Short mmCIF file of C-alpha atoms in Angstrom, two decimals:
data_model
loop_
_atom_site.label_atom_id
_atom_site.label_comp_id
_atom_site.label_asym_id
_atom_site.label_seq_id
_atom_site.Cartn_x
_atom_site.Cartn_y
_atom_site.Cartn_z
CA MET I 19 50.80 -7.27 -10.30
CA SER I 20 48.33 -8.59 -12.37
CA ASP I 21 44.89 -9.59 -11.17
CA ASP I 22 42.81 -12.46 -11.66
CA THR I 23 40.16 -11.06 -13.56
CA GLY I 24 42.47 -9.64 -16.30
CA SER I 25 44.07 -13.27 -16.53
CA ARG I 26 41.01 -15.14 -17.17
CA SER I 27 39.68 -12.31 -20.00
CA ALA I 28 42.93 -13.16 -21.65
CA GLN I 29 42.10 -16.63 -22.18
CA PRO I 30 41.37 -17.63 -25.81
CA ALA I 31 37.84 -17.36 -26.83
CA ASP I 32 37.58 -21.62 -27.31
CA ALA I 33 38.82 -22.11 -24.02
CA ALA I 34 36.49 -24.29 -21.74
CA PRO I 35 34.44 -22.39 -19.32
CA LEU I 36 35.26 -22.24 -15.72
CA HIS I 37 33.49 -22.54 -12.41
CA ASP I 38 33.97 -19.79 -10.03
CA ASP I 39 36.70 -21.73 -8.19
CA GLY I 40 38.66 -21.86 -11.49
CA THR I 41 38.16 -25.71 -12.24
CA GLU I 42 36.63 -26.52 -15.68
CA ILE I 43 33.02 -27.08 -16.34
CA LEU I 44 32.66 -30.32 -17.83
CA HIS I 45 30.18 -30.76 -20.80
CA ASP I 46 28.39 -33.65 -19.35
CA GLU I 47 27.30 -31.59 -16.43
CA GLY I 48 23.89 -30.88 -15.96
CA PRO I 49 21.02 -30.04 -13.96
CA GLU I 50 20.66 -32.52 -10.74
CA ILE I 51 18.84 -35.48 -11.78
CA LEU I 52 15.81 -35.67 -9.43
CA ARG I 53 14.92 -39.21 -7.80
CA ASP I 54 12.01 -40.24 -5.72
CA GLU I 55 10.70 -43.21 -4.16
CA VAL I 56 9.17 -44.55 -7.21
CA ASP I 57 12.96 -44.83 -8.61
CA GLY I 58 13.84 -47.14 -5.99
CA LEU I 59 10.96 -49.27 -6.37
CA VAL I 60 11.37 -49.84 -10.29
CA GLU I 61 15.17 -50.39 -9.83
CA ALA I 62 14.33 -53.08 -7.28
CA TRP I 63 11.92 -54.98 -9.24
CA GLN I 64 14.15 -54.67 -12.40
CA ARG I 65 16.97 -56.31 -10.06
CA GLU I 66 14.67 -59.19 -8.75
CA ARG I 67 12.91 -59.75 -11.96
CA PRO I 68 14.69 -58.87 -14.60
CA ASP I 69 12.62 -60.91 -16.80
CA LEU I 70 9.46 -58.51 -16.02
CA ASP I 71 8.92 -55.41 -17.99
CA VAL I 72 7.98 -53.06 -14.97
CA THR I 73 8.22 -49.72 -16.72
CA PRO I 74 4.60 -49.18 -16.27
CA MET I 75 5.15 -48.80 -12.61
CA ALA I 76 7.27 -45.63 -13.23
CA VAL I 77 4.15 -43.92 -14.56
CA LEU I 78 1.55 -45.24 -12.58
CA SER I 79 2.71 -45.66 -9.28
CA ARG I 80 3.62 -42.20 -9.60
CA VAL I 81 0.04 -41.40 -10.57
CA THR I 82 -1.27 -43.11 -7.63
CA ARG I 83 1.10 -41.48 -5.36
CA LEU I 84 0.17 -38.11 -6.66
CA ALA I 85 -3.49 -38.91 -6.22
CA HIS I 86 -3.24 -39.78 -2.89
CA TYR I 87 -1.69 -36.28 -2.10
CA LEU I 88 -4.16 -34.44 -4.16
CA ASP I 89 -6.86 -36.21 -2.08
CA ARG I 90 -5.32 -34.80 1.18
CA GLN I 91 -5.06 -31.40 -0.31
CA ARG I 92 -8.75 -31.49 -1.48
CA ARG I 93 -9.73 -32.54 2.13
CA ILE I 94 -7.58 -30.08 3.64
CA SER I 95 -9.18 -26.94 1.16
CA PHE I 96 -12.60 -28.12 1.94
CA SER I 97 -12.33 -28.51 5.52
CA ARG I 98 -11.18 -24.79 5.74
CA HIS I 99 -14.52 -24.35 4.55
CA ASP I 100 -16.42 -26.92 6.90
CA LEU I 101 -17.18 -29.03 3.90
CA GLU I 102 -16.57 -32.57 3.51
CA SER I 103 -15.35 -34.13 0.32
CA TRP I 104 -18.88 -35.67 -0.66
CA GLU I 105 -20.51 -32.46 0.28
CA PHE I 106 -18.00 -30.30 -1.83
CA ASP I 107 -18.87 -32.78 -5.18
CA VAL I 108 -22.60 -32.36 -4.73
CA LEU I 109 -22.27 -28.65 -4.09
CA ALA I 110 -19.70 -28.28 -7.22
CA ALA I 111 -22.17 -30.32 -9.55
CA LEU I 112 -24.86 -27.61 -8.76
CA ARG I 113 -22.77 -24.98 -9.24
CA ARG I 114 -21.41 -25.92 -12.24
CA SER I 115 -24.88 -26.39 -13.78
CA GLY I 116 -25.31 -22.71 -14.03
CA GLU I 117 -28.16 -20.20 -12.72
CA PRO I 118 -30.44 -21.12 -11.08
CA TYR I 119 -27.88 -23.70 -9.85
CA GLN I 120 -30.31 -26.67 -9.74
CA LEU I 121 -30.66 -30.35 -10.85
CA SER I 122 -32.99 -33.27 -10.59
CA PRO I 123 -31.94 -36.07 -8.06
CA GLY I 124 -30.95 -38.29 -11.38
CA GLN I 125 -28.72 -35.40 -12.89
CA LEU I 126 -26.72 -35.51 -9.58
CA LEU I 127 -26.50 -39.05 -9.65
CA ARG I 128 -24.72 -39.03 -13.22
CA GLU I 129 -22.71 -35.97 -12.00
CA THR I 130 -21.41 -37.63 -8.83
CA MET I 131 -21.38 -41.62 -9.55
CA VAL I 132 -23.09 -42.49 -6.23
CA THR I 133 -26.29 -44.75 -5.76
CA SER I 134 -29.99 -43.28 -5.52
CA GLY I 135 -29.95 -43.81 -1.60
CA THR I 136 -26.68 -42.36 -1.25
CA MET I 137 -27.66 -39.15 -2.95
CA THR I 138 -31.00 -39.06 -0.80
CA ASN I 139 -29.02 -39.11 2.25
CA ARG I 140 -26.36 -36.51 1.22
CA VAL I 141 -29.41 -34.08 0.07
CA ASP I 142 -31.07 -34.54 3.38
CA ARG I 143 -27.91 -33.58 5.13
CA LEU I 144 -27.10 -30.54 2.84
CA THR I 145 -30.67 -29.60 3.34
CA ALA I 146 -30.21 -29.66 6.94
CA ARG I 147 -27.14 -27.46 6.95
CA GLY I 148 -29.08 -24.74 4.72
CA LEU I 149 -26.79 -25.33 1.66
CA VAL I 150 -29.37 -26.80 -0.74
CA THR I 151 -33.00 -26.86 -0.87
CA ARG I 152 -35.53 -29.14 -2.48
CA THR I 153 -38.09 -27.49 -4.83
CA ASP I 154 -41.45 -29.15 -6.94
CA HIS I 155 -39.91 -30.06 -10.24
CA PRO I 156 -42.36 -27.82 -12.45
CA ASP I 157 -42.46 -30.26 -15.41
CA ASP I 158 -42.88 -33.44 -13.16
CA ARG I 159 -45.77 -33.55 -10.30
CA ARG I 160 -43.88 -36.33 -8.34
CA GLY I 161 -40.30 -34.76 -9.31
CA VAL I 162 -38.07 -32.49 -7.08
CA LEU I 163 -35.27 -30.29 -7.91
CA VAL I 164 -32.24 -29.64 -5.85
CA ARG I 165 -31.31 -25.99 -5.49
CA LEU I 166 -27.95 -24.42 -4.35
CA THR I 167 -28.83 -21.58 -1.46
CA THR I 168 -26.93 -18.60 -1.31
CA ASP I 169 -24.96 -20.13 1.55
CA GLY I 170 -24.25 -23.13 -0.48
CA LYS I 171 -23.04 -20.85 -3.47
CA GLN I 172 -20.75 -18.94 -1.07
CA SER I 173 -19.30 -22.46 0.29
CA VAL I 174 -18.63 -24.11 -2.62
CA ASP I 175 -17.08 -20.89 -4.38
CA ALA I 176 -14.59 -20.12 -1.55
CA ALA I 177 -13.61 -23.97 -1.53
CA ILE I 178 -12.91 -23.91 -5.09
CA GLU I 179 -10.88 -21.01 -4.92
CA ASP I 180 -8.96 -22.49 -2.17
CA LEU I 181 -8.47 -25.90 -3.79
CA MET I 182 -7.04 -24.36 -7.14
CA GLN I 183 -4.44 -22.16 -5.36
CA ALA I 184 -3.27 -25.86 -3.83
CA GLU I 185 -3.22 -27.32 -7.34
CA GLN I 186 -1.51 -24.07 -8.63
CA GLN I 187 1.42 -24.36 -6.45
CA ILE I 188 1.64 -28.26 -6.87
CA LEU I 189 2.21 -27.62 -10.65
CA ALA I 190 4.32 -24.71 -10.29
CA VAL I 191 7.51 -26.86 -10.72
CA LEU I 192 6.19 -27.41 -14.49
CA PRO I 193 6.35 -24.47 -17.18
CA ALA I 194 3.15 -24.19 -19.17
CA ALA I 195 4.29 -26.14 -22.15
CA GLN I 196 4.84 -29.13 -20.04
CA ARG I 197 1.39 -28.90 -18.27
CA SER I 198 -0.27 -28.76 -21.68
CA GLN I 199 1.56 -32.26 -22.61
CA LEU I 200 0.77 -33.80 -19.29
CA ALA I 201 -2.90 -32.94 -19.57
CA GLU I 202 -2.99 -34.30 -23.19
CA ALA I 203 -1.06 -37.25 -22.15
CA LEU I 204 -3.08 -38.10 -19.40
CA ARG I 205 -6.30 -37.36 -21.54
CA ARG I 206 -5.27 -39.89 -23.92
CA LEU I 207 -4.49 -42.74 -21.42
CA ILE I 208 -8.10 -41.96 -19.14
CA ALA I 209 -10.17 -41.57 -22.18
CA PRO I 210 -11.06 -45.11 -23.13
CA TYR I 211 -11.97 -45.85 -19.72
CA ASP I 212 -13.97 -42.88 -19.08
CA SER I 213 -16.01 -43.27 -22.18
CA ASN I 214 -17.41 -46.82 -21.06
CA GLY I 215 -18.25 -45.94 -17.31
CA GLN I 216 -15.05 -47.75 -16.19
CA ILE I 217 -14.10 -44.52 -13.74
#
């Protein structure tokens, strides 16, 4: 009695590869094609408006959806450390500035892109929480500097670590080369709007 393994090994070298169940693997078989809701939207608009080029939707609708998801992840990560998104933005600006982790209100405005009144209110609230302090500006008698406290530094460091872990998980499906390609493509897309202050 011959076994199945022996009969398979006796096949010609140029024989078609087989699945485990013995059926032939077709050349056009490949990885399962992923689909998402945007595919359905694009197809529906192409069907209803064949005169309209809706291909931008395939890119930008996905960017919008991913942005919504990222915003939720940011809020989740920050809430674990008792921070709101706007609080993180201010603390992160101070943390990125390097020691002694202080900036003028004007510098904070440029970093966080909010109005002067909004920034004053935010600094007041962060000061009340003990996450920042106001100090006199050494070069401007009427000016002040906003400085990160030890508690503020600990809070923002913990929050950014949590956020980076979440974002690593989001990007885990992409190999390093594809991440770099995506970053470059997005950079080219956003740079014109970033440089002229539209974002």
